[in-house]
Structures are given as structure tokens and as C-alpha cells.
């Protein structure tokens, strides 16, 4: 078990460089299965989710070569001996999937990380078969994959779900017109699976209601580099003219807009002045609008954003929605910010209606967050796998759930426990602003999606360090 010890109350000041995007890296690594020659990916963030995807690909028979770079950062040991250490970060990765030995990833990978399910479309398209476990439950609420399966079935795949395993077969997929919109809007990884599969289908596929997240456009650019013929990237209608084969190629990932927004929020919540570099400001528009509503001053350059504020934060009223809306992956961090506003805020989530496990932990730091209101409605739809049953059913669908936050002047330190990736980021933000010392536990959640966060925050002046169970035993005098 690892935890952060954070002494809050210091304004963060300085410049940091954004890492490559986790939610571009994972789909693109899965899509490497489509390539008949090696691919090289650069600006790959050092995250446990990336490691999981690489291990999954290796378990299918892929050859993975990691190029590394090092950068010097102040290690965050709590022993106050601030030594400079060289941190080795995979910078580029070369993957060769031309001779896979399996099309059935092990359950442990999909249980550990839902994005593993993105190998289904590429395996089916490239090898005509795939057996992929259904992703298990998730801490941020129900996450079905019915749209993924429906999309692949529309391309002519025979799909069966047997004992939690998706078994897909198709001699050759065929182009089709299909929609990927569900009760909560488009699906990001559903678009990934179907877009990848369509690249090798016979004929043309029109995907309507495709997700338009920047990570989808980055995947599309990668696939076009390999020889795919995808048009309409960045729009809700993608046209994919299938080809016989995809080659190899090199691609640099886009910046992680959620990491960048989290680092900017760290500057804002501590009343500091932070610049995030090597990021596309256009990918942050909705979040920067919210920061401006909260009273932030924002200065945008070609590939950087600087943020600061003069007065107290102002309350907001926002609902997280699919891109280009306010990202659900920033919902928790915005609740942390609103906890210090000079008034009452309402923050809702229309994508993941049960994504509020950070709320009780933020309350431990002194935030006044009232109960979660659930909004509901009904919708009719085809059930999961058309190959199995085609009945239409009326299903109650939670639309958006939200919280009311009465801002306080000051938060205070406490021991808090992270429940998922973005919840951990929100707790770190609140701790940076809180008076006194906070311990944030269960850092394995954070390490899934933030590369070297404590080093980046320390370079901005934060007092933050990571303790391992060993450190804690030594500190308790129970280990030499
Ligand atoms: C992606 O998840 C991201 N993950 C998530 O980021 C992000 O929160 C989410 O998109 C929304 O932006 C990756 O890119 C690896 P969805 P995904 O399918 O694709 C419903 C993070 O913190 N739905 O777009 O799994 C679903 O229940 C992670 O980095 C169906 O009903 O999300 C949800 O309510 C967390 N049927 C909504 O659609 C389906 O078949 C959007 O989900 C698929 C989804």
C-alpha cells in the first residue's frame, strides 16, 4: 500500500509539461493488433494501465520493445532528504503483432482494466476470431458494452456471450451503416472497437453518433498512418473505406487533456500560477470555460495554458457530458474546487451517474457536499447481443445525478482513501489547498492515469511525498 503525505496551503507556481494521453495510448496500443508490420509509438506515459495493455499484447504473442528516456526529478521521499533521482520513463514503444499466437486475452487483464476490451474489434478484424471476457464491474457505475457488440454485429460478426466471455467470429467483416449512440450518448471505447474493425472490412462503413473525443481522432490519425481510409475524424459521422491490409508506422500521442486540466486545477485551488506546456488548448475549451466562470484568469498560447486567480473561487453550475462538454473525468476535481467557492455550486454527471465515491472522502477534509440527487427517465432499446435475443425492452435509465456543494473558506488535513483514478486526483487537489497534513491512501488508483504526479507537483512547490508500506513500518520503528 502506498500513500501520499501532503502538507497543504502553499500556492503552486511554475511550468510543467503534459504527458502523453492515457486514453489515446490504450486504444492505439490495442489497435496495433491490426498492423502487419511493427509500429512505433512515442510520448507514451509511464502508467500502470499502459503496462497492463503491453502485458496483454505480449500474452497474445506480440513483441514489445521499450525505448526509454530519463529525466531528473526530486524524489518525493518523506525522509526530507531531497535527493535528485533519475526517473526512467518509457518514451517510445515498438510493437510487432504480425505473428500473434492467441486471440483470447486472459481474464485478469480485462478485470484489471476495462480498456483491455478494446482488443475485441482489432482481433476480430485481423484474425476473424476473438474471445474476450466481458469487463467486470467498475467503481464509477454500470458500464455495459452492448453498443460495442451491436456495432460489431452490424459489421457481420457472429457474437455470442457465454459465461461472461464474448466469442466473436467473422470470416471477413463487411461495411455497414450503424449508430453508436446509447442512453448516455456516444460511447468512446465502443467507437474504438467498431472503428478499428471497420478498417479491414469489405466495403464502406458509416458510423453515426461516433464519439468525438480528441483521443478518437488521434486513434484515427494513427490508423490512417498505417494505411486505413477514415474520413470525418472529429465529427460524429465517420466514413471508413475498408482495406485488405494495414502496414506499420510511427505515431506521437496527443497530450493528456485530463492530466493537463488537473494540473491547472492544482494551480487554481492553491491560488498559485501554473503553466502547462505541450498541450492543445482546444482540447480544454469546456474546462477552461468553467475555470473562467470560477473567477480564474486564463492565458492561452499555441501549445500552453497559464492559469491564476486574484479573488476567491466563484460557485458553478455544471453537468459533465460527452466531449465537447465538460469531461466526466474532471467532475471530481471540479467538486474539490467548488468546495472552496464563495457560494453554492451544483455539479452533475450525465455520463456516469454513480461516479461520486470521492464525496464522502472530500467531506473528511471539511467540504460541505449535500446528498447525491439521482435524475431518472426511461428509454426503449434492443437488448445486449442481437445474435442471442432481439426483443425490445423498456429500461429505466438514470439520466444525470449531481451534488450541491456549499463552499467553505478553508479545508483541513485528514486521512482519506482513494476509490478510483479521478477521485484520487480530487483528493490530492483538496489536500494541496487544505491546512495541515493529509494522507491520501491507495495510490494504485492514481498511478493508473497520472505519470509522476508528485514530481510534477513538487516542481511547482508542493510539499508532497510518497510513502510505501516499508517507509511506514520503518517510521513506526517496526522495521530497520
Ligand atoms: C472512456 O470510457 C474513458 N476510458 C473514460 O475515462 C471516460 O470517463 C469515458 O470514456 C467517458 O468520457 C478510456 O478511454 C479508456 P463510454 P468508456 O463507453 O469508453 C454507456 C478515466 O478516468 N455505455 O464512452 O468505457 C456507459 O455506461 C476513464 O480515464 C452504454 O450504455 O466510456 C456510460 O454511461 C474512466 N453501452 C456512457 O455510455 C455501451 O456499450 C459513456 O461510456 C457503452 C457505454
Short mmCIF file of C-alpha atoms and ligand atoms in Angstrom, two decimals:
data_model
loop_
_atom_site.label_atom_id
_atom_site.label_comp_id
_atom_site.label_asym_id
_atom_site.label_seq_id
_atom_site.Cartn_x
_atom_site.Cartn_y
_atom_site.Cartn_z
CA UNK A 1 0.00 0.00 0.00
CA UNK A 2 1.38 3.42 -0.91
CA UNK A 3 0.15 6.80 0.25
CA UNK A 4 0.88 10.47 -0.26
CA UNK A 5 1.63 12.78 2.64
CA UNK A 6 0.70 16.30 1.63
CA UNK A 7 1.19 19.48 3.64
CA UNK A 8 -1.24 21.91 2.07
CA UNK A 9 -1.61 25.65 1.88
CA UNK A 10 1.27 26.59 -0.48
CA UNK A 11 0.40 28.34 -3.77
CA UNK A 12 1.75 26.29 -6.69
CA UNK A 13 3.84 28.30 -9.13
CA UNK A 14 5.73 27.28 -12.26
CA UNK A 15 5.63 25.36 -15.53
CA UNK A 16 5.07 21.67 -16.18
CA UNK A 17 4.92 19.61 -19.36
CA UNK A 18 1.84 17.48 -20.02
CA UNK A 19 2.34 13.75 -20.52
CA UNK A 20 1.01 11.73 -23.44
CA UNK A 21 -2.68 10.84 -23.20
CA UNK A 22 -3.63 7.63 -21.38
CA UNK A 23 -6.96 7.44 -23.22
CA UNK A 24 -5.19 7.70 -26.57
CA UNK A 25 -2.37 5.31 -25.65
CA UNK A 26 -4.64 2.41 -24.60
CA UNK A 27 -6.86 2.30 -27.74
CA UNK A 28 -3.85 2.83 -30.03
CA UNK A 29 -1.89 0.04 -28.34
CA UNK A 30 -4.92 -2.25 -28.79
CA UNK A 31 -5.21 -1.14 -32.43
CA UNK A 32 -1.60 -2.17 -33.04
CA UNK A 33 -3.04 -5.69 -33.43
CA UNK A 34 -4.31 -4.56 -36.87
CA UNK A 35 -0.79 -3.77 -38.16
CA UNK A 36 1.03 -6.30 -40.35
CA UNK A 37 4.36 -4.55 -39.65
CA UNK A 38 5.87 -3.07 -36.46
CA UNK A 39 4.53 0.22 -35.13
CA UNK A 40 6.37 2.78 -33.00
CA UNK A 41 4.50 4.95 -30.54
CA UNK A 42 6.15 7.90 -28.84
CA UNK A 43 5.26 10.12 -25.85
CA UNK A 44 3.85 7.01 -24.14
CA UNK A 45 3.07 7.84 -20.49
CA UNK A 46 4.53 5.64 -17.75
CA UNK A 47 1.30 4.35 -16.21
CA UNK A 48 0.22 1.01 -14.76
CA UNK A 49 -2.63 0.89 -17.30
CA UNK A 50 -0.10 1.13 -20.13
CA UNK A 51 1.91 -1.69 -18.56
CA UNK A 52 -1.27 -3.79 -18.32
CA UNK A 53 -2.04 -3.27 -22.02
CA UNK A 54 1.55 -4.11 -23.02
CA UNK A 55 1.46 -7.28 -20.93
CA UNK A 56 -1.88 -8.22 -22.51
CA UNK A 57 -0.38 -7.80 -26.01
CA UNK A 58 2.69 -9.83 -25.04
CA UNK A 59 0.39 -12.58 -23.68
CA UNK A 60 -1.17 -12.77 -27.17
CA UNK A 61 2.28 -13.19 -28.71
CA UNK A 62 3.24 -9.59 -29.56
CA UNK A 63 6.87 -8.46 -29.35
CA UNK A 64 7.25 -5.23 -27.37
CA UNK A 65 10.40 -3.14 -27.25
CA UNK A 66 10.60 -0.15 -24.92
CA UNK A 67 12.80 2.85 -25.66
CA UNK A 68 13.50 4.82 -22.54
CA UNK A 69 14.49 8.27 -21.60
CA UNK A 70 15.32 9.63 -18.25
CA UNK A 71 14.64 12.91 -16.63
CA UNK A 72 15.85 14.19 -13.32
CA UNK A 73 13.24 14.90 -10.69
CA UNK A 74 13.29 15.42 -6.98
CA UNK A 75 12.35 12.15 -5.40
CA UNK A 76 9.46 12.53 -3.07
CA UNK A 77 10.79 10.57 -0.11
CA UNK A 78 9.32 11.82 3.14
CA UNK A 79 12.65 11.41 4.88
CA UNK A 80 13.26 15.00 3.92
CA UNK A 81 16.45 14.07 2.16
CA UNK A 82 15.62 15.73 -1.06
CA UNK A 83 17.90 13.75 -3.41
CA UNK A 84 17.69 14.20 -7.14
CA UNK A 85 17.00 10.90 -8.86
CA UNK A 86 16.93 9.83 -12.47
CA UNK A 87 13.46 8.62 -13.34
CA UNK A 88 13.32 6.11 -16.26
CA UNK A 89 10.16 6.70 -18.33
CA UNK A 90 9.26 4.64 -21.36
CA UNK A 91 9.20 7.31 -24.04
CA UNK A 92 8.65 5.25 -27.15
CA UNK A 93 7.49 1.74 -27.69
CA UNK A 94 7.84 -0.51 -30.73
CA UNK A 95 5.28 -3.30 -31.08
CA UNK A 96 5.23 -6.14 -33.55
CA UNK A 97 1.96 -8.05 -33.68
CA UNK A 98 2.34 -9.76 -37.05
CA UNK A 99 2.59 -13.23 -35.52
CA UNK A 100 0.13 -13.42 -32.65
CA UNK A 101 -0.32 -16.87 -31.11
CA UNK A 102 -3.64 -16.23 -29.37
CA UNK A 103 -6.88 -14.28 -29.83
CA UNK A 104 -8.10 -14.85 -26.29
CA UNK A 105 -6.70 -12.41 -23.71
CA UNK A 106 -6.66 -13.68 -20.15
CA UNK A 107 -9.43 -12.61 -17.79
CA UNK A 108 -7.01 -10.97 -15.36
CA UNK A 109 -6.22 -8.19 -17.85
CA UNK A 110 -9.86 -7.26 -18.52
CA UNK A 111 -10.68 -7.45 -14.82
CA UNK A 112 -7.81 -5.09 -14.07
CA UNK A 113 -8.58 -2.61 -16.85
CA UNK A 114 -11.76 -2.14 -18.93
CA UNK A 115 -9.82 -0.66 -21.85
CA UNK A 116 -8.48 -4.18 -22.45
CA UNK A 117 -11.88 -4.82 -24.08
CA UNK A 118 -10.64 -2.65 -26.97
CA UNK A 119 -8.70 -5.62 -28.38
CA UNK A 120 -12.01 -7.27 -29.41
CA UNK A 121 -12.53 -5.29 -32.66
CA UNK A 122 -8.87 -5.44 -33.83
CA UNK A 123 -8.56 -9.21 -33.11
CA UNK A 124 -11.84 -9.96 -34.90
CA UNK A 125 -10.93 -7.85 -37.95
CA UNK A 126 -7.35 -9.12 -38.25
CA UNK A 127 -7.78 -12.79 -37.24
CA UNK A 128 -11.51 -13.44 -37.83
CA UNK A 129 -11.99 -14.58 -34.25
CA UNK A 130 -11.70 -13.31 -30.68
CA UNK A 131 -12.71 -14.49 -27.22
CA UNK A 132 -12.63 -11.62 -24.78
CA UNK A 133 -14.02 -11.64 -21.23
CA UNK A 134 -16.78 -9.15 -20.54
CA UNK A 135 -15.34 -6.29 -18.49
CA UNK A 136 -16.28 -6.61 -14.84
CA UNK A 137 -17.97 -4.15 -12.57
CA UNK A 138 -16.46 -0.70 -12.22
CA UNK A 139 -16.18 1.71 -9.32
CA UNK A 140 -17.75 4.55 -11.29
CA UNK A 141 -21.07 2.82 -12.03
CA UNK A 142 -22.63 0.48 -14.60
CA UNK A 143 -20.58 0.25 -17.81
CA UNK A 144 -22.30 -2.12 -20.26
CA UNK A 145 -20.75 -2.96 -23.66
CA UNK A 146 -24.00 -3.55 -25.56
CA UNK A 147 -23.16 -0.80 -28.08
CA UNK A 148 -19.75 -2.37 -28.81
CA UNK A 149 -21.37 -5.74 -29.54
CA UNK A 150 -24.21 -4.26 -31.52
CA UNK A 151 -21.76 -2.31 -33.69
CA UNK A 152 -19.60 -5.35 -34.41
CA UNK A 153 -22.67 -7.46 -35.16
CA UNK A 154 -23.76 -4.81 -37.66
CA UNK A 155 -20.43 -5.43 -39.45
CA UNK A 156 -21.49 -9.06 -39.85
CA UNK A 157 -19.77 -10.60 -36.84
CA UNK A 158 -21.34 -13.61 -35.14
CA UNK A 159 -21.28 -12.61 -31.48
CA UNK A 160 -22.18 -14.85 -28.54
CA UNK A 161 -21.82 -14.18 -24.85
CA UNK A 162 -21.20 -17.41 -22.98
CA UNK A 163 -20.39 -17.45 -19.26
CA UNK A 164 -19.10 -13.90 -19.32
CA UNK A 165 -16.98 -14.43 -22.41
CA UNK A 166 -17.64 -12.63 -25.67
CA UNK A 167 -16.99 -15.07 -28.52
CA UNK A 168 -16.83 -13.31 -31.87
CA UNK A 169 -16.35 -14.85 -35.30
CA UNK A 170 -16.28 -13.42 -38.82
CA UNK A 171 -14.58 -14.79 -41.93
CA UNK A 172 -14.42 -11.19 -43.15
CA UNK A 173 -16.35 -8.24 -41.78
CA UNK A 174 -18.44 -6.22 -44.21
CA UNK A 175 -19.08 -2.49 -44.30
CA UNK A 176 -22.41 -1.21 -42.92
CA UNK A 177 -24.21 1.91 -41.73
CA UNK A 178 -24.61 1.85 -37.94
CA UNK A 179 -25.20 4.06 -34.92
CA UNK A 180 -23.26 4.03 -31.68
CA UNK A 181 -25.48 6.28 -29.56
CA UNK A 182 -26.75 4.94 -26.24
CA UNK A 183 -28.83 6.30 -23.37
CA UNK A 184 -25.86 8.38 -22.17
CA UNK A 185 -24.78 9.50 -25.62
CA UNK A 186 -21.95 8.09 -27.73
CA UNK A 187 -19.51 5.50 -26.41
CA UNK A 188 -15.76 6.21 -26.56
CA UNK A 189 -14.33 2.67 -26.42
CA UNK A 190 -17.32 1.39 -28.40
CA UNK A 191 -16.25 3.77 -31.18
CA UNK A 192 -12.69 2.44 -30.78
CA UNK A 193 -13.74 -1.21 -31.24
CA UNK A 194 -16.02 -0.58 -34.22
CA UNK A 195 -13.72 1.92 -35.96
CA UNK A 196 -10.78 -0.47 -35.70
CA UNK A 197 -12.86 -3.39 -37.02
CA UNK A 198 -14.21 -1.37 -39.95
CA UNK A 199 -10.70 -0.57 -41.26
CA UNK A 200 -10.31 -4.16 -42.56
CA UNK A 201 -13.97 -4.78 -43.50
CA UNK A 202 -15.03 -5.38 -47.09
CA UNK A 203 -16.67 -2.17 -48.34
CA UNK A 204 -17.53 1.09 -46.61
CA UNK A 205 -18.78 1.63 -43.07
CA UNK A 206 -20.64 4.72 -41.90
CA UNK A 207 -20.51 5.14 -38.13
CA UNK A 208 -23.16 7.61 -36.95
CA UNK A 209 -23.10 9.02 -33.44
CA UNK A 210 -19.41 8.27 -33.09
CA UNK A 211 -17.66 9.67 -30.02
CA UNK A 212 -15.70 12.81 -30.95
CA UNK A 213 -13.22 12.84 -28.07
CA UNK A 214 -9.75 14.05 -29.22
CA UNK A 215 -8.41 10.59 -28.35
CA UNK A 216 -10.67 9.08 -31.06
CA UNK A 217 -9.29 11.49 -33.65
CA UNK A 218 -5.75 10.56 -32.52
CA UNK A 219 -6.59 6.86 -32.99
CA UNK A 220 -7.97 7.64 -36.45
CA UNK A 221 -4.80 9.50 -37.43
CA UNK A 222 -2.73 6.55 -36.23
CA UNK A 223 -4.84 4.10 -38.29
CA UNK A 224 -4.62 6.32 -41.38
CA UNK A 225 -0.82 6.33 -40.92
CA UNK A 226 -0.94 2.52 -41.19
CA UNK A 227 -2.91 2.79 -44.44
CA UNK A 228 -6.53 2.93 -43.26
CA UNK A 229 -9.01 5.18 -45.08
CA UNK A 230 -11.01 7.01 -42.47
CA UNK A 231 -12.76 10.31 -43.12
CA UNK A 232 -14.74 12.56 -40.82
CA UNK A 233 -12.39 12.43 -37.82
CA UNK A 234 -13.51 14.87 -35.15
CA UNK A 235 -17.14 14.62 -36.33
CA UNK A 236 -19.99 12.33 -35.24
CA UNK A 237 -20.07 10.63 -38.64
CA UNK A 238 -17.06 8.53 -39.59
CA UNK A 239 -16.71 7.01 -43.06
CA UNK A 240 -14.35 4.04 -43.22
CA UNK A 241 -13.46 2.50 -46.57
CA UNK A 242 -12.14 -0.95 -45.72
CA UNK A 243 -8.74 -2.09 -46.99
CA UNK A 244 -7.17 -5.54 -47.40
CA UNK A 245 -4.28 -4.91 -45.00
CA UNK A 246 -2.68 -2.30 -42.76
CA UNK A 247 1.09 -1.78 -42.66
CA UNK A 248 3.27 -0.32 -39.90
CA UNK A 249 4.26 3.20 -38.96
CA UNK A 250 5.16 5.70 -36.26
CA UNK A 251 2.88 7.98 -34.26
CA UNK A 252 3.27 10.50 -31.44
CA UNK A 253 0.44 10.61 -28.91
CA UNK A 254 -1.51 13.78 -28.16
CA UNK A 255 -1.17 15.38 -24.74
CA UNK A 256 -3.32 14.16 -21.86
CA UNK A 257 -6.01 16.86 -21.59
CA UNK A 258 -7.34 15.46 -18.30
CA UNK A 259 -3.89 15.44 -16.69
CA UNK A 260 -3.33 18.99 -18.01
CA UNK A 261 -6.69 20.17 -16.62
CA UNK A 262 -5.90 18.53 -13.26
CA UNK A 263 -2.52 20.33 -13.06
CA UNK A 264 -4.20 23.64 -13.93
CA UNK A 265 -6.81 22.96 -11.24
CA UNK A 266 -3.93 22.44 -8.77
CA UNK A 267 -2.70 25.93 -9.58
CA UNK A 268 -6.22 27.33 -9.22
CA UNK A 269 -7.17 25.61 -5.94
CA UNK A 270 -3.92 26.77 -4.27
CA UNK A 271 -4.27 30.35 -5.60
CA UNK A 272 -0.97 29.94 -7.45
CA UNK A 273 0.08 30.49 -11.05
CA UNK A 274 0.67 27.40 -13.21
CA UNK A 275 1.55 26.91 -16.86
CA UNK A 276 1.02 23.55 -18.56
CA UNK A 277 3.07 23.16 -21.73
CA UNK A 278 2.90 20.88 -24.76
CA UNK A 279 -0.89 20.66 -24.63
CA UNK A 280 -3.56 21.54 -27.23
CA UNK A 281 -5.68 24.28 -25.59
CA UNK A 282 -8.54 23.50 -27.99
CA UNK A 283 -8.97 20.15 -26.18
CA UNK A 284 -9.55 22.04 -22.91
CA UNK A 285 -12.17 24.58 -24.01
CA UNK A 286 -15.05 23.38 -21.82
CA UNK A 287 -12.86 23.04 -18.72
CA UNK A 288 -11.21 26.45 -19.24
CA UNK A 289 -14.70 27.97 -19.56
CA UNK A 290 -15.60 26.52 -16.16
CA UNK A 291 -12.34 27.76 -14.62
CA UNK A 292 -13.12 31.24 -16.00
CA UNK A 293 -16.64 31.06 -14.51
CA UNK A 294 -14.93 30.30 -11.19
CA UNK A 295 -13.01 33.58 -11.48
CA UNK A 296 -9.77 32.29 -12.97
CA UNK A 297 -7.60 34.29 -15.35
CA UNK A 298 -6.55 32.07 -18.24
CA UNK A 299 -3.86 32.86 -20.80
CA UNK A 300 -3.72 30.54 -23.78
CA UNK A 301 -0.75 30.12 -26.13
CA UNK A 302 -0.27 27.81 -29.13
CA UNK A 303 0.58 24.77 -27.05
CA UNK A 304 0.38 26.03 -23.46
CA UNK A 305 -2.12 27.34 -20.92
CA UNK A 306 -1.40 29.55 -17.89
CA UNK A 307 -3.88 29.96 -15.05
CA UNK A 308 -4.08 32.14 -11.93
CA UNK A 309 -6.71 33.91 -9.87
CA UNK A 310 -7.00 37.05 -7.81
CA UNK A 311 -10.02 36.52 -5.51
CA UNK A 312 -11.92 33.61 -4.04
CA UNK A 313 -13.31 30.96 -6.35
CA UNK A 314 -16.89 31.54 -7.56
CA UNK A 315 -19.62 28.86 -7.47
CA UNK A 316 -20.60 26.99 -10.63
CA UNK A 317 -23.50 25.01 -12.05
CA UNK A 318 -22.23 22.36 -14.49
CA UNK A 319 -23.15 18.93 -15.83
CA UNK A 320 -20.50 16.59 -17.17
CA UNK A 321 -21.30 15.41 -20.71
CA UNK A 322 -19.60 13.70 -23.63
CA UNK A 323 -16.98 15.78 -25.50
CA UNK A 324 -17.01 18.71 -26.24
CA UNK A 325 -18.91 19.03 -22.95
CA UNK A 326 -17.30 19.25 -19.50
CA UNK A 327 -15.50 15.89 -19.17
CA UNK A 328 -16.77 13.44 -16.58
CA UNK A 329 -13.06 12.72 -15.90
CA UNK A 330 -12.85 16.25 -14.40
CA UNK A 331 -16.10 16.06 -12.42
CA UNK A 332 -14.44 15.03 -9.13
CA UNK A 333 -11.71 17.67 -9.46
CA UNK A 334 -14.35 20.37 -10.08
CA UNK A 335 -16.19 19.30 -6.90
CA UNK A 336 -12.91 19.73 -4.98
CA UNK A 337 -12.54 23.26 -6.43
CA UNK A 338 -16.18 24.17 -5.74
CA UNK A 339 -15.68 23.12 -2.09
CA UNK A 340 -13.73 26.38 -1.63
CA UNK A 341 -16.05 28.68 -3.61
CA UNK A 342 -17.77 31.71 -2.12
CA UNK A 343 -21.26 30.28 -2.59
CA UNK A 344 -23.28 27.19 -3.55
CA UNK A 345 -22.45 25.07 -6.62
CA UNK A 346 -24.32 22.27 -8.40
CA UNK A 347 -22.28 19.66 -10.21
CA UNK A 348 -23.94 16.76 -12.04
CA UNK A 349 -22.71 13.91 -14.21
CA UNK A 350 -24.77 12.78 -17.24
CA UNK A 351 -22.22 10.17 -18.35
CA UNK A 352 -21.55 8.14 -15.18
CA UNK A 353 -24.41 8.69 -12.78
CA UNK A 354 -22.83 6.90 -9.86
CA UNK A 355 -19.39 8.50 -10.09
CA UNK A 356 -19.45 10.13 -6.65
CA UNK A 357 -17.33 7.91 -4.40
CA UNK A 358 -15.00 10.86 -3.76
CA UNK A 359 -17.79 12.78 -1.99
CA UNK A 360 -17.56 11.15 1.49
CA UNK A 361 -13.75 11.49 1.38
CA UNK A 362 -13.90 15.19 0.46
CA UNK A 363 -16.28 15.67 3.38
CA UNK A 364 -13.50 14.29 5.66
CA UNK A 365 -11.38 17.28 4.51
CA UNK A 366 -14.15 19.66 5.58
CA UNK A 367 -16.10 20.04 2.32
CA UNK A 368 -19.86 20.67 2.65
CA UNK A 369 -21.38 18.44 -0.02
CA UNK A 370 -25.06 17.61 0.15
CA UNK A 371 -26.64 14.32 -0.83
CA UNK A 372 -26.49 12.98 -4.34
CA UNK A 373 -29.72 13.60 -6.27
CA UNK A 374 -30.50 10.98 -8.89
CA UNK A 375 -32.40 12.09 -12.04
CA UNK A 376 -34.19 9.21 -13.87
CA UNK A 377 -36.15 8.55 -17.10
CA UNK A 378 -36.98 5.55 -19.32
CA UNK A 379 -35.83 4.53 -22.79
CA UNK A 380 -36.63 1.61 -25.11
CA UNK A 381 -33.85 -0.31 -26.81
CA UNK A 382 -32.65 -3.58 -28.29
CA UNK A 383 -31.04 -5.71 -25.60
CA UNK A 384 -27.37 -6.67 -25.46
CA UNK A 385 -26.38 -9.14 -28.12
CA UNK A 386 -28.67 -9.24 -31.16
CA UNK A 387 -27.35 -12.73 -32.05
CA UNK A 388 -28.88 -14.09 -28.83
CA UNK A 389 -32.17 -12.18 -28.48
CA UNK A 390 -33.79 -9.35 -30.41
CA UNK A 391 -36.60 -8.33 -28.04
CA UNK A 392 -37.30 -4.68 -27.39
CA UNK A 393 -37.49 -3.72 -23.72
CA UNK A 394 -38.40 -0.68 -21.63
CA UNK A 395 -35.48 0.07 -19.28
CA UNK A 396 -35.32 2.73 -16.55
CA UNK A 397 -32.27 4.89 -17.31
CA UNK A 398 -30.66 7.24 -14.78
CA UNK A 399 -30.02 10.50 -16.63
CA UNK A 400 -27.78 12.76 -14.54
CA UNK A 401 -27.02 12.62 -10.86
CA UNK A 402 -25.47 15.50 -9.03
CA UNK A 403 -24.43 17.12 -5.80
CA UNK A 404 -24.84 20.51 -4.15
CA UNK A 405 -21.66 22.00 -2.67
CA UNK A 406 -21.77 24.86 -0.15
CA UNK A 407 -18.31 26.43 -0.36
CA UNK A 408 -16.18 26.87 2.78
CA UNK A 409 -13.30 29.29 3.39
CA UNK A 410 -10.82 26.57 4.35
CA UNK A 411 -10.38 22.78 4.14
CA UNK A 412 -8.33 20.88 6.73
CA UNK A 413 -5.97 17.91 6.56
CA UNK A 414 -7.18 14.35 7.26
CA UNK A 415 -6.58 10.70 6.28
CA UNK A 416 -8.51 9.93 3.08
CA UNK A 417 -8.80 6.86 0.87
CA UNK A 418 -8.89 6.97 -2.94
CA UNK A 419 -11.60 4.85 -4.62
CA UNK A 420 -10.77 5.34 -8.29
CA UNK A 421 -8.46 7.24 -10.63
CA UNK A 422 -10.14 10.66 -10.81
CA UNK A 423 -11.37 10.50 -7.21
CA UNK A 424 -7.69 10.25 -6.17
CA UNK A 425 -6.85 13.36 -8.21
CA UNK A 426 -9.65 15.29 -6.48
CA UNK A 427 -8.37 14.28 -3.05
CA UNK A 428 -4.84 15.40 -3.94
CA UNK A 429 -6.17 18.79 -5.12
CA UNK A 430 -8.18 19.32 -1.94
CA UNK A 431 -5.19 18.27 0.18
CA UNK A 432 -2.93 20.80 -1.60
CA UNK A 433 -5.33 23.58 -0.55
CA UNK A 434 -6.13 22.24 2.92
CA UNK A 435 -4.48 23.49 6.08
CA UNK A 436 -2.28 20.90 7.78
CA UNK A 437 -1.31 17.39 6.73
CA UNK A 438 -3.34 14.96 4.62
CA UNK A 439 -2.62 11.31 3.92
CA UNK A 440 -4.07 10.06 0.62
CA UNK A 441 -4.12 6.27 0.60
CA UNK A 442 -4.46 3.65 -2.14
CA UNK A 443 -2.29 5.39 -4.71
CA UNK A 444 -2.54 2.41 -7.09
CA UNK A 445 -5.67 4.10 -8.43
CA UNK A 446 -3.80 7.32 -9.21
CA UNK A 447 -0.82 5.52 -10.78
CA UNK A 448 -3.15 4.14 -13.43
CA UNK A 449 -3.58 7.55 -15.01
CA UNK A 450 -1.10 10.17 -13.74
CA UNK A 451 2.58 9.96 -14.70
CA UNK A 452 4.97 11.22 -12.00
CA UNK A 453 2.29 13.42 -10.43
CA UNK A 454 4.18 14.05 -7.21
CA UNK A 455 7.33 15.03 -9.10
CA UNK A 456 5.34 17.47 -11.23
CA UNK A 457 3.57 18.96 -8.20
CA UNK A 458 6.85 19.20 -6.27
CA UNK A 459 8.43 21.07 -9.19
CA UNK A 460 5.58 23.60 -8.70
CA UNK A 461 6.42 23.97 -5.00
CA UNK A 462 4.05 21.46 -3.41
CA UNK A 463 5.02 19.61 -0.22
CA UNK A 464 4.06 16.10 -1.23
CA UNK A 465 5.80 12.79 -0.83
CA UNK A 466 5.04 9.15 -1.40
CA UNK A 467 5.36 6.57 1.35
CA UNK A 468 5.45 2.88 0.83
CA UNK A 469 4.33 0.34 3.43
CA UNK A 470 8.04 -0.20 4.10
CA UNK A 471 8.56 3.51 4.83
CA UNK A 472 5.63 3.39 7.24
CA UNK A 473 7.00 0.33 9.07
CA UNK A 474 10.42 1.97 9.33
CA UNK A 475 8.81 5.18 10.59
CA UNK A 476 6.89 3.13 13.16
CA UNK A 477 10.19 1.60 14.26
CA UNK A 478 8.88 -1.85 13.31
CA UNK A 479 11.47 -2.31 10.55
CA UNK A 480 15.09 -1.25 10.26
C1 LIG B 1 -13.96 6.21 -21.79
O1 LIG B 1 -14.58 5.12 -21.10
C2 LIG B 1 -12.74 6.61 -20.94
N1 LIG B 1 -11.85 5.48 -20.84
C3 LIG B 1 -13.21 7.03 -19.56
O2 LIG B 1 -12.08 7.50 -18.83
C4 LIG B 1 -14.18 8.18 -19.70
O3 LIG B 1 -14.69 8.51 -18.45
C5 LIG B 1 -15.34 7.78 -20.63
O4 LIG B 1 -14.85 7.32 -21.90
C6 LIG B 1 -16.28 8.94 -20.92
O5 LIG B 1 -15.61 10.02 -21.43
C7 LIG B 1 -10.96 5.27 -21.84
O6 LIG B 1 -10.89 5.96 -22.83
C8 LIG B 1 -10.01 4.13 -21.68
P1 LIG B 1 -18.20 5.20 -22.70
P2 LIG B 1 -15.69 4.22 -21.84
O7 LIG B 1 -18.35 3.89 -23.39
O8 LIG B 1 -15.38 4.15 -23.29
C9 LIG B 1 -22.67 4.00 -21.55
C10 LIG B 1 -10.63 7.73 -16.99
O9 LIG B 1 -10.81 8.21 -15.86
N2 LIG B 1 -22.47 2.84 -22.44
O10 LIG B 1 -18.00 6.38 -23.54
O11 LIG B 1 -15.81 2.97 -21.10
C11 LIG B 1 -21.78 3.93 -20.31
O12 LIG B 1 -22.33 3.16 -19.29
C12 LIG B 1 -11.69 6.81 -17.63
O13 LIG B 1 -9.61 7.96 -17.68
C13 LIG B 1 -23.55 2.03 -22.74
O14 LIG B 1 -24.66 2.24 -22.25
O15 LIG B 1 -17.00 5.09 -21.64
C14 LIG B 1 -21.64 5.40 -19.95
O16 LIG B 1 -22.74 5.79 -19.19
C15 LIG B 1 -12.80 6.47 -16.69
N3 LIG B 1 -23.33 0.97 -23.56
C16 LIG B 1 -21.66 6.09 -21.31
O17 LIG B 1 -22.25 5.18 -22.23
C17 LIG B 1 -22.10 0.70 -24.13
O18 LIG B 1 -21.94 -0.28 -24.86
C18 LIG B 1 -20.28 6.51 -21.82
O19 LIG B 1 -19.43 5.41 -21.71
C19 LIG B 1 -21.03 1.55 -23.82
C20 LIG B 1 -21.23 2.62 -22.98
#
